[in-house]
């Protein structure tokens, strides 16, 4: 099953353009001269064998690497509108993280109430009016398809939720400040099939509103949800194209070998 | 087959031997503690009454009491805690969250580890030289509190760092990913989540400080105090009063030492007073520990990683 809209006629508008991106963990080069365009309001999947640099690339988009010493970026990631080079040292990571949200592999809610989890991002944006916060929390929880399950226990600890619910809470938390782009790093790898399907649906619906990049080890998942697929290998982009093209008619030998499970 | 069985039997014997050894070692500790407590209780328990708790020291053992000592201990803990906690927590947060790894922070870290091992009398000497002789602060509660605060600072710092380190990276990253600044992450997440660990460390530090004698004797805490410091609170504006900080003081262990030091004399039995003072001190320490356990339990229930 390949859930691809039949035609993306005009060349899609790009939300972000990566130009000559290399990334170093100290001396170890994890990304090598990457060039890539991410279409607006679309889902781009990053696939490739373990250790190829998917997470590393994803975490460049919100400067997560800045949290640890010794990491270094080279090149540009231009975010539109505004042509902001995300990884420029002159750009304030706090500011650009308000535009680019992230959902992690393992659900990581704060040990606070469900409500406070979602509200935190709003407060960071300076939204403090009680009614506005309550409204935005509700709409974020609705977008994350969690509202009906939690509306009567917003004051309860987020740790009382199941793993799948926690992950949807994390999605709601990321959605609340209304980012333009959302990053997912294997968001379903810790979940059972039912919760996974639920989250996939959710991600698919979100692309009307924002641009999504998702790392996944699950080829069916990449095929099901994404519009574009990027195949990474040893820190390099081997092939990037429409998901249907990558899965049905890849142009590189390595890509088809990986997709048919001959390595990785 | 037989070989395997012999081997397993041998291993089981080893297991048993270690088990018994472990029980014996544990018992040695417990029995000693219980014996000490019982001995103390046997001679001191009967002496503890309202008169004992509400009287100043006296030349007559039956008239003497620990009022100035326990009030002194309590006020001293108040000074120590208000100095050591903000300093220690701030230092711990800085070292764990802000400082980059370089030679300076390495030196600081080694120093903190070493400070924890410095004999307490050295702190007393430092306080005597610096605070009493150099700054002429006198032999007061403030000086005693500063001395003990320095003494327990490493405990608070280490507890803070450990509590911070126990917070999973995922939580930190989640907060930063939402666009929080370092200070917002610390204030809204790291400090609240590590409060349990910090509180426990603080109380451990307090139970260490409350039993300290040497540094206080060194700075010249008195052994015979027949008055109380001014009350920290008053009925007129501004309702608090800091004169007590400049008051001379004594504490329970010093009072106890003073009584133990007198010749044994059945008519004027100061040793009995010493045992009773010891019991009061142990009671204060145990209640501190009880508070620590309750806090830890409460917060662990709310936050578990
Ligand atoms: N903090 C780090 N310090 C040093 N090297 C790292 C660090 N994190 C990752 N690497 C290295 O960078 C390379 C890419 O890692 P990355 O985590 O991006 O892989 P990945 O494609 O996400 O793999 P997986 O599918 O297993 O999650 C690997 O060789 C890894 O060993
Ligand atoms: Mg990864």
Coordinates of C-alpha atoms and ligand atoms in Angstrom, one line a residue:
Chain A
X1 CA 0.0 0.0 0.0
X2 CA 1.5 3.2 -1.1
X3 CA -0.3 6.3 0.1
X4 CA 0.9 8.8 -2.4
X5 CA -1.3 11.5 -3.9
X6 CA -1.3 10.6 -7.6
X7 CA 0.2 13.8 -8.9
X8 CA 2.2 16.6 -7.5
X9 CA 2.0 18.5 -10.7
X10 CA 4.0 21.6 -10.3
X11 CA 7.4 21.3 -8.6
X12 CA 6.5 21.6 -4.9
X13 CA 7.6 24.7 -3.0
X14 CA 10.5 24.0 -0.8
X15 CA 10.3 24.5 3.0
X16 CA 13.9 23.9 3.6
X17 CA 17.0 23.6 1.4
X18 CA 20.1 21.8 2.6
X19 CA 23.3 23.0 0.9
X20 CA 26.6 21.2 1.4
X21 CA 25.8 20.1 4.9
X22 CA 28.5 18.2 6.8
X23 CA 28.4 17.3 10.4
X24 CA 31.1 16.3 12.9
X25 CA 30.9 14.7 16.3
X26 CA 34.3 15.9 17.4
X27 CA 36.6 14.3 14.8
X28 CA 34.0 11.9 13.5
X29 CA 32.3 13.0 10.4
X30 CA 28.7 11.7 10.5
X31 CA 27.3 13.6 7.5
X32 CA 29.1 14.3 4.2
X33 CA 28.2 17.2 1.9
X34 CA 24.5 16.7 1.8
X35 CA 22.3 18.6 -0.7
X36 CA 18.6 18.2 -0.4
X37 CA 15.3 20.1 -0.7
X38 CA 12.3 19.4 1.6
X39 CA 9.0 20.2 0.0
X40 CA 6.5 22.3 1.9
X41 CA 3.4 20.7 3.5
X42 CA 4.8 17.2 2.7
X43 CA 6.3 14.3 4.6
X44 CA 9.9 13.4 3.9
X45 CA 11.1 10.1 5.2
X46 CA 14.8 9.5 6.0
X47 CA 15.7 5.8 5.6
X48 CA 18.9 3.9 5.7
X49 CA 20.8 1.3 7.7
X50 CA 21.6 1.8 11.4
X51 CA 24.3 4.3 12.0
X52 CA 24.0 5.9 8.6
X53 CA 23.2 9.3 10.1
X54 CA 19.5 9.6 9.9
X55 CA 19.1 10.9 13.5
X56 CA 22.2 13.1 13.0
X57 CA 20.6 14.8 10.0
X58 CA 17.2 15.2 11.7
X59 CA 18.7 16.7 14.8
X60 CA 20.5 19.3 12.6
X61 CA 17.1 20.8 11.8
X62 CA 16.5 22.0 15.3
X63 CA 20.1 22.4 16.4
X64 CA 19.8 19.6 19.0
X65 CA 23.5 19.0 18.5
X66 CA 24.2 22.4 20.1
X67 CA 23.4 20.8 23.5
X68 CA 26.6 18.8 23.5
X69 CA 30.2 20.0 23.3
X70 CA 32.4 19.3 20.3
X71 CA 29.8 19.1 17.6
X72 CA 30.3 21.1 14.4
X73 CA 28.1 21.9 11.4
X74 CA 29.4 23.0 8.0
X75 CA 27.2 24.2 5.2
X76 CA 23.6 25.6 5.2
X77 CA 20.1 24.6 6.0
X78 CA 17.9 27.4 4.7
X79 CA 14.5 27.6 6.2
X80 CA 11.7 29.4 4.3
X81 CA 10.1 31.8 4.6
X82 CA 12.8 34.2 5.6
X83 CA 15.7 32.3 4.2
X84 CA 17.0 31.7 7.7
X85 CA 20.2 29.6 7.8
X86 CA 19.2 27.3 10.7
X87 CA 22.7 26.2 11.5
X88 CA 24.4 29.5 11.3
X89 CA 26.0 30.4 14.7
X90 CA 24.4 33.8 14.3
X91 CA 21.0 32.3 14.5
X92 CA 19.6 31.8 18.0
X93 CA 18.7 28.2 18.4
X94 CA 16.0 29.0 20.9
X95 CA 14.3 31.2 18.3
X96 CA 14.4 28.7 15.5
X97 CA 13.3 25.8 17.7
X98 CA 10.0 27.7 18.1
X99 CA 9.6 27.2 14.4
X100 CA 10.9 23.6 14.2
X101 CA 9.4 21.1 16.7
X102 CA 10.5 17.6 17.5
X103 CA 9.1 14.3 18.6
X104 CA 11.5 11.8 19.9
X105 CA 11.9 8.0 19.7
X106 CA 11.0 7.2 23.2
X107 CA 8.0 9.1 24.6
X108 CA 9.4 11.7 26.9
X109 CA 6.6 13.6 28.6
X110 CA 7.6 15.9 31.5
X111 CA 6.7 14.5 34.9
X112 CA 4.0 17.1 35.2
X113 CA 0.3 17.1 34.5
X114 CA -1.0 16.4 31.0
X115 CA -2.2 20.0 30.7
X116 CA 1.2 21.4 31.8
X117 CA 3.0 19.2 29.3
X118 CA 1.2 20.8 26.4
X119 CA 1.1 24.3 27.9
X120 CA 4.9 24.5 28.4
X121 CA 5.7 25.3 24.8
X122 CA 3.0 28.0 24.8
X123 CA 4.5 29.7 27.9
X124 CA 7.8 29.7 26.2
X125 CA 6.2 31.7 23.4
X126 CA 5.0 34.2 25.9
X127 CA 1.3 33.0 25.8
X128 CA 0.2 33.2 29.4
X129 CA -3.5 34.2 29.2
X130 CA -5.3 31.4 31.0
X131 CA -8.1 31.2 28.4
X132 CA -5.9 31.3 25.4
X133 CA -3.6 28.6 26.9
X134 CA -6.5 26.4 27.7
X135 CA -7.9 26.8 24.2
X136 CA -4.6 26.1 22.6
X137 CA -3.9 23.1 24.8
X138 CA -7.3 21.7 23.8
X139 CA -6.8 22.2 20.1
X140 CA -3.3 20.7 20.2
X141 CA -4.7 17.6 22.1
X142 CA -7.4 17.4 19.5
X143 CA -4.9 17.5 16.7
X144 CA -3.0 14.8 18.3
X145 CA -6.2 12.7 18.6
X146 CA -5.8 12.5 22.4
X147 CA -8.4 15.0 23.6
X148 CA -11.3 12.5 24.1
X149 CA -9.1 10.2 26.1
X150 CA -7.7 12.8 28.5
X151 CA -10.2 15.7 28.6
X152 CA -11.5 14.5 32.0
X153 CA -8.0 14.1 33.6
X154 CA -5.9 17.0 32.3
X155 CA -4.6 17.5 35.9
X156 CA -3.3 14.0 36.2
X157 CA 0.3 13.1 35.7
X158 CA 1.3 12.4 32.1
X159 CA 3.0 9.3 33.5
X160 CA -0.3 7.7 34.0
X161 CA -0.8 7.4 30.3
X162 CA 0.0 4.4 28.1
X163 CA 3.1 4.5 25.9
X164 CA 1.0 5.3 22.8
X165 CA -0.9 8.0 24.6
X166 CA 2.3 9.4 25.9
X167 CA 3.7 9.7 22.4
X168 CA 0.6 11.4 21.2
X169 CA 0.9 13.7 24.2
X170 CA 4.4 14.5 23.0
X171 CA 3.1 15.2 19.5
X172 CA 0.5 17.6 21.1
X173 CA 3.2 19.2 23.1
X174 CA 5.2 19.8 19.9
X175 CA 2.1 21.0 18.0
X176 CA 0.9 23.5 20.6
X177 CA 3.3 26.3 19.8
X178 CA 2.3 25.8 16.1
X179 CA 5.7 25.1 14.5
X180 CA 6.1 25.2 10.8
X181 CA 8.1 22.0 10.7
X182 CA 8.0 18.9 12.8
X183 CA 10.7 16.3 13.2
X184 CA 10.0 12.7 14.1
X185 CA 12.8 10.3 15.1
X186 CA 11.4 6.8 14.8
X187 CA 8.3 7.9 16.7
X188 CA 6.7 4.5 16.7
X189 CA 9.6 2.2 17.4
X190 CA 8.6 1.9 21.1
X191 CA 5.0 1.2 20.4
X192 CA 2.7 -1.7 19.5
X193 CA 1.1 -2.0 16.1
X194 CA -2.2 -0.4 17.0
X195 CA -0.6 2.6 18.6
X196 CA 1.7 2.8 15.6
X197 CA -1.2 2.9 13.1
X198 CA -2.8 5.6 15.2
X199 CA 0.3 7.7 15.1
X200 CA 0.9 7.1 11.4
X201 CA -2.7 8.4 10.7
X202 CA -2.0 11.4 12.8
X203 CA 1.3 12.2 11.1
X204 CA -0.5 11.8 7.7
X205 CA -3.2 14.3 8.7
X206 CA -0.7 16.8 10.0
X207 CA 1.0 17.5 6.7
X208 CA -1.9 19.8 5.7
X209 CA -0.5 22.2 8.3
X210 CA 3.2 21.7 8.4
X211 CA 6.2 20.2 6.9
X212 CA 7.3 16.8 8.4
X213 CA 10.5 14.9 8.4
X214 CA 10.4 11.4 9.8
X215 CA 13.2 8.9 10.4
X216 CA 12.0 5.4 10.3
X217 CA 13.4 1.8 10.1
X218 CA 10.1 0.5 9.0
X219 CA 10.0 0.5 5.2
X220 CA 6.2 0.0 5.1
X221 CA 5.9 3.0 7.3
X222 CA 8.0 5.1 5.0
X223 CA 6.0 3.9 2.0
X224 CA 2.7 4.5 3.7
X225 CA 3.1 7.9 5.1
X226 CA 5.8 9.8 3.1
X227 CA 5.7 11.8 0.0
X228 CA 9.5 12.0 -0.5
X229 CA 12.1 9.5 0.7
X230 CA 15.8 10.1 1.3
X231 CA 18.1 7.1 1.4
X232 CA 21.2 7.7 3.5
X233 CA 24.2 5.5 3.6
X234 CA 27.4 6.2 5.6
X235 CA 26.5 9.8 6.1
X236 CA 25.8 10.5 2.4
X237 CA 22.6 10.9 0.5
X238 CA 22.5 8.0 -2.0
X239 CA 19.2 8.8 -3.5
X240 CA 16.3 11.2 -2.8
X241 CA 13.1 11.2 -4.7
X242 CA 9.3 10.8 -4.6
X243 CA 8.5 7.9 -2.3
X244 CA 6.8 6.0 -5.2
X245 CA 9.9 6.3 -7.3
X246 CA 12.3 5.2 -4.6
X247 CA 10.2 2.2 -3.7
X248 CA 9.1 1.1 -7.2
X249 CA 11.9 2.3 -9.4
X250 CA 15.0 3.3 -7.6
X251 CA 17.8 4.6 -9.8
X252 CA 20.7 3.4 -7.6
X253 CA 21.8 -0.2 -7.2
X254 CA 22.5 0.4 -3.4
X255 CA 18.9 1.7 -2.8
X256 CA 17.3 -1.3 -4.3
X257 CA 19.7 -3.6 -2.5
X258 CA 18.8 -1.9 0.8
X259 CA 15.0 -2.0 0.1
X260 CA 15.1 -5.6 -0.8
X261 CA 16.8 -6.3 2.5
X262 CA 20.1 -7.5 1.1
X263 CA 21.9 -5.4 3.7
X264 CA 21.3 -3.1 6.6
Chain B
X1 CA 27.3 -35.4 35.0
X2 CA 28.5 -36.1 38.4
X3 CA 31.2 -33.5 38.0
X4 CA 28.6 -30.9 37.2
X5 CA 26.6 -31.8 40.3
X6 CA 29.7 -31.5 42.4
X7 CA 30.5 -28.2 40.9
X8 CA 27.0 -26.9 41.6
X9 CA 27.1 -28.2 45.2
X10 CA 30.4 -26.4 45.6
X11 CA 29.0 -23.2 44.3
X12 CA 26.0 -23.5 46.5
X13 CA 28.3 -23.9 49.5
X14 CA 30.2 -20.8 48.5
X15 CA 26.9 -19.0 48.2
X16 CA 25.9 -20.1 51.7
X17 CA 29.2 -19.1 53.2
X18 CA 28.9 -15.6 51.8
X19 CA 25.3 -15.4 52.9
X20 CA 26.2 -16.2 56.5
X21 CA 29.2 -13.9 56.4
X22 CA 27.1 -11.1 55.2
X23 CA 24.5 -11.6 57.9
X24 CA 27.2 -11.6 60.5
X25 CA 28.7 -8.4 59.2
X26 CA 25.3 -6.7 59.1
X27 CA 24.6 -7.9 62.6
X28 CA 27.8 -6.5 64.0
X29 CA 26.7 -3.1 62.8
X30 CA 23.2 -3.3 64.0
X31 CA 24.1 -4.9 67.4
X32 CA 26.7 -2.2 68.1
X33 CA 24.2 0.5 67.3
X34 CA 21.5 -1.0 69.4
X35 CA 23.8 -1.6 72.3
X36 CA 25.0 2.0 72.2
X37 CA 21.4 3.3 72.1
X38 CA 20.3 1.0 74.9
X39 CA 23.3 2.0 77.1
X40 CA 22.5 5.6 76.5
X41 CA 18.8 5.2 77.1
X42 CA 19.4 3.2 80.3
X43 CA 21.4 5.9 81.9
X44 CA 19.8 9.0 80.2
X45 CA 16.2 8.3 79.5
X46 CA 15.0 8.8 83.0
X47 CA 16.7 12.2 83.1
X48 CA 14.7 13.6 80.1
X49 CA 11.8 15.7 81.3
X50 CA 10.4 19.1 80.9
X51 CA 12.8 20.5 83.5
X52 CA 15.8 19.1 81.5
X53 CA 14.6 20.6 78.2
X54 CA 13.7 24.0 79.6
X55 CA 16.6 24.7 82.0
X56 CA 20.0 26.3 81.5
X57 CA 23.2 24.6 82.5
X58 CA 23.9 24.7 86.2
X59 CA 26.5 23.7 88.8
X60 CA 24.0 21.3 90.2
X61 CA 23.4 18.3 87.9
X62 CA 19.7 18.0 88.9
X63 CA 19.0 21.6 88.1
X64 CA 21.0 21.6 84.8
X65 CA 19.3 21.4 81.4
X66 CA 19.9 21.6 77.7
X67 CA 17.7 24.6 76.8
X68 CA 20.5 26.8 75.5
X69 CA 22.1 23.8 73.8
X70 CA 19.1 22.5 71.8
X71 CA 18.0 26.1 70.9
X72 CA 21.6 26.7 69.8
X73 CA 21.7 23.5 67.7
X74 CA 18.4 24.4 66.1
X75 CA 19.4 28.0 65.3
X76 CA 22.8 26.9 64.1
X77 CA 21.1 24.5 61.7
X78 CA 18.9 27.3 60.5
X79 CA 21.9 29.4 59.6
X80 CA 23.8 26.5 58.1
X81 CA 20.9 25.5 55.9
X82 CA 20.2 29.0 54.6
X83 CA 23.8 29.4 53.6
X84 CA 24.7 25.9 52.4
X85 CA 21.6 25.1 50.3
X86 CA 21.5 28.1 47.9
X87 CA 25.3 28.0 47.5
X88 CA 25.5 24.3 47.1
X89 CA 22.6 24.0 44.7
X90 CA 23.8 26.9 42.6
X91 CA 27.3 25.4 42.4
X92 CA 25.9 22.0 41.6
X93 CA 23.7 23.4 38.8
X94 CA 26.6 25.4 37.4
X95 CA 29.0 22.4 37.3
X96 CA 26.4 20.1 35.8
X97 CA 24.6 22.4 33.4
X98 CA 26.7 25.4 32.5
X99 CA 30.4 24.6 32.9
X100 CA 32.2 23.3 29.9
X101 CA 34.8 20.6 30.6
X102 CA 38.1 22.3 30.9
X103 CA 41.1 22.3 33.3
X104 CA 39.4 24.9 35.5
X105 CA 36.3 22.9 36.1
X106 CA 38.3 19.7 36.5
X107 CA 40.3 21.4 39.2
X108 CA 37.1 22.6 40.9
X109 CA 35.7 19.1 40.8
X110 CA 38.7 17.5 42.3
X111 CA 38.7 20.2 45.0
X112 CA 35.1 19.6 45.9
X113 CA 35.8 15.9 46.2
X114 CA 38.7 16.6 48.4
X115 CA 36.8 19.2 50.5
X116 CA 34.4 16.5 51.5
X117 CA 37.3 14.6 53.1
X118 CA 38.9 17.5 55.0
X119 CA 38.8 16.9 58.8
X120 CA 36.2 19.2 60.3
X121 CA 38.6 20.8 62.7
X122 CA 40.4 22.3 59.7
X123 CA 37.2 24.1 58.9
X124 CA 37.2 25.3 62.5
X125 CA 40.7 26.6 62.2
X126 CA 39.9 28.4 58.9
X127 CA 36.9 30.0 60.5
X128 CA 38.9 31.0 63.5
X129 CA 41.6 32.6 61.5
X130 CA 39.4 34.2 58.9
X131 CA 36.1 35.0 60.4
X132 CA 37.0 35.5 64.1
X133 CA 40.5 37.0 63.9
X134 CA 40.5 38.6 60.5
X135 CA 36.9 39.9 60.1
X136 CA 36.2 40.2 63.9
X137 CA 32.8 38.5 63.5
X138 CA 33.0 37.1 67.0
X139 CA 32.2 33.7 68.4
X140 CA 28.7 33.9 67.2
X141 CA 25.9 31.8 65.7
X142 CA 26.6 33.4 62.4
X143 CA 30.3 32.3 62.4
X144 CA 29.3 28.8 63.6
X145 CA 26.7 28.6 60.8
X146 CA 29.2 29.8 58.2
X147 CA 31.7 27.2 59.4
X148 CA 29.3 24.4 59.2
X149 CA 27.9 25.6 55.9
X150 CA 31.4 25.3 54.4
X151 CA 31.7 21.9 56.0
X152 CA 28.6 20.5 54.4
X153 CA 28.8 22.4 51.1
X154 CA 30.4 19.4 49.3
X155 CA 27.6 17.1 50.4
X156 CA 24.9 19.5 49.0
X157 CA 26.9 20.0 45.8
X158 CA 27.3 16.3 45.2
X159 CA 23.7 15.6 46.0
X160 CA 22.5 18.3 43.6
X161 CA 24.7 17.0 40.8
X162 CA 23.6 13.5 41.3
X163 CA 20.0 14.4 41.3
X164 CA 20.5 16.4 38.1
X165 CA 22.3 13.6 36.5
X166 CA 19.5 11.2 37.2
X167 CA 17.2 13.2 35.0
X168 CA 17.0 11.4 31.6
X169 CA 18.5 13.2 28.6
X170 CA 15.1 12.8 26.9
X171 CA 13.5 15.2 29.3
X172 CA 16.2 17.8 28.9
X173 CA 16.1 17.5 25.1
X174 CA 12.3 17.7 25.1
X175 CA 12.5 21.0 27.0
X176 CA 15.2 22.4 24.8
X177 CA 13.5 21.2 21.6
X178 CA 10.5 23.4 22.5
X179 CA 12.8 26.4 22.5
X180 CA 13.5 26.9 26.2
X181 CA 16.6 28.7 27.3
X182 CA 19.0 27.0 29.7
X183 CA 17.6 29.0 32.6
X184 CA 14.0 28.0 31.7
X185 CA 15.0 24.4 31.5
X186 CA 16.7 24.6 34.9
X187 CA 13.9 26.6 36.6
X188 CA 10.9 24.8 35.2
X189 CA 12.2 21.3 34.8
X190 CA 15.6 20.3 36.3
X191 CA 15.2 21.9 39.7
X192 CA 11.7 20.7 40.3
X193 CA 12.6 17.2 39.2
X194 CA 15.7 17.0 41.3
X195 CA 14.1 18.6 44.4
X196 CA 13.8 15.2 46.1
X197 CA 17.4 14.4 45.7
X198 CA 18.5 17.8 46.8
X199 CA 16.3 17.7 49.8
X200 CA 17.6 14.4 50.8
X201 CA 21.2 15.5 50.4
X202 CA 20.4 18.6 52.4
X203 CA 19.1 16.6 55.3
X204 CA 22.0 14.3 55.2
X205 CA 24.2 17.4 55.4
X206 CA 22.2 18.6 58.4
X207 CA 22.5 15.4 60.3
X208 CA 26.2 15.6 59.7
X209 CA 26.3 19.2 60.9
X210 CA 24.2 18.8 63.9
X211 CA 26.7 16.4 65.5
X212 CA 29.8 18.5 64.7
X213 CA 31.7 19.6 67.8
X214 CA 35.3 20.1 66.9
X215 CA 35.0 23.1 64.5
X216 CA 32.7 24.8 66.9
X217 CA 35.0 24.3 69.8
X218 CA 37.8 25.6 67.7
X219 CA 36.0 28.9 66.8
X220 CA 35.3 29.2 70.5
X221 CA 31.7 28.3 71.1
X222 CA 31.0 28.5 74.8
X223 CA 30.2 25.7 77.0
X224 CA 28.3 27.5 79.6
X225 CA 25.4 29.6 78.2
X226 CA 22.7 30.7 80.6
X227 CA 20.7 32.8 78.2
X228 CA 18.9 32.4 74.9
X229 CA 19.7 34.5 71.8
X230 CA 17.2 37.1 70.9
X231 CA 14.1 35.6 69.2
X232 CA 14.4 35.6 65.4
X233 CA 10.8 36.8 65.2
X234 CA 9.2 39.7 67.0
X235 CA 5.7 41.2 67.2
X236 CA 6.7 44.7 65.8
X237 CA 7.6 45.6 62.3
X238 CA 9.6 44.2 60.5
X239 CA 8.7 41.1 62.5
X240 CA 12.1 39.5 62.0
X241 CA 15.2 40.2 63.9
X242 CA 18.7 39.4 63.1
X243 CA 20.4 40.2 66.5
X244 CA 20.4 36.5 67.3
X245 CA 23.0 35.9 64.6
X246 CA 25.5 37.9 66.7
X247 CA 24.8 35.9 69.9
X248 CA 27.2 33.5 71.5
X249 CA 25.9 30.0 71.6
X250 CA 26.4 26.4 72.6
X251 CA 25.2 23.2 71.0
X252 CA 24.1 19.8 72.2
X253 CA 27.4 17.9 71.5
X254 CA 29.4 20.6 73.2
X255 CA 27.1 20.6 76.2
X256 CA 27.4 16.9 76.3
X257 CA 31.1 16.9 76.1
X258 CA 31.2 19.4 78.9
X259 CA 29.2 17.2 81.1
X260 CA 31.1 14.0 80.2
X261 CA 34.3 15.8 81.1
X262 CA 33.4 16.2 84.7
X263 CA 34.6 13.6 87.3
X264 CA 32.1 10.9 88.0
X265 CA 30.2 11.7 91.1
X266 CA 27.0 9.9 92.2
X267 CA 25.8 13.0 94.2
X268 CA 26.1 15.3 91.3
X269 CA 25.7 13.0 88.3
X270 CA 26.6 14.9 85.2
X271 CA 27.2 11.8 83.3
X272 CA 23.6 11.0 83.4
X273 CA 22.9 14.5 82.0
X274 CA 25.4 13.8 79.2
X275 CA 23.6 10.6 78.3
X276 CA 20.3 12.4 78.3
X277 CA 21.7 15.2 76.1
X278 CA 23.0 12.5 73.8
X279 CA 19.6 11.0 73.5
X280 CA 18.1 14.4 72.6
X281 CA 20.8 14.8 70.0
X282 CA 20.1 11.4 68.5
X283 CA 16.4 12.1 68.5
X284 CA 17.0 15.3 66.6
X285 CA 19.2 13.4 64.1
X286 CA 16.8 10.6 63.7
X287 CA 13.9 12.9 63.1
X288 CA 15.9 14.7 60.4
X289 CA 16.5 11.3 58.7
X290 CA 12.9 10.4 59.0
X291 CA 12.0 13.6 57.2
X292 CA 14.5 12.7 54.5
X293 CA 12.9 9.3 54.0
X294 CA 9.4 10.7 53.8
X295 CA 10.5 13.4 51.3
X296 CA 12.3 10.8 49.2
X297 CA 9.4 8.5 49.2
X298 CA 6.9 11.2 48.3
X299 CA 8.9 12.5 45.4
X300 CA 9.9 9.1 44.1
X301 CA 6.3 8.2 43.9
X302 CA 5.5 11.2 41.9
X303 CA 8.6 11.1 39.6
X304 CA 10.2 7.9 38.5
X305 CA 12.5 7.7 35.6
Ligands
LIG1 N1 27.0 11.6 20.3 C1 27.8 11.0 19.3 N2 29.1 11.1 19.4 C2 29.9 10.5 18.4 N3 29.4 9.8 17.4 C3 28.1 9.7 17.3 C4 27.2 10.3 18.2 N4 25.9 10.0 17.9 C5 26.0 9.2 16.8 N5 27.3 9.1 16.4 C6 27.8 8.3 15.2 O1 27.3 9.0 14.0 C7 26.9 8.1 13.1 C8 25.4 8.3 12.8 O2 24.6 8.1 13.9 P1 23.1 8.3 13.9 O3 22.6 8.2 15.3 O4 22.7 9.5 13.2 O5 22.6 7.0 13.1 P2 21.1 6.6 12.7 O6 21.1 6.5 11.2 O7 20.1 7.4 13.4 O8 21.1 5.1 13.3 P3 19.9 4.3 14.0 O9 19.0 3.9 12.9 O10 20.6 3.2 14.7 O11 19.2 5.3 14.9 C9 27.1 6.7 13.7 O12 28.3 6.2 13.1 C10 27.3 6.9 15.2 O13 28.2 6.0 15.7
LIG2 MG1 18.7 7.1 15.0

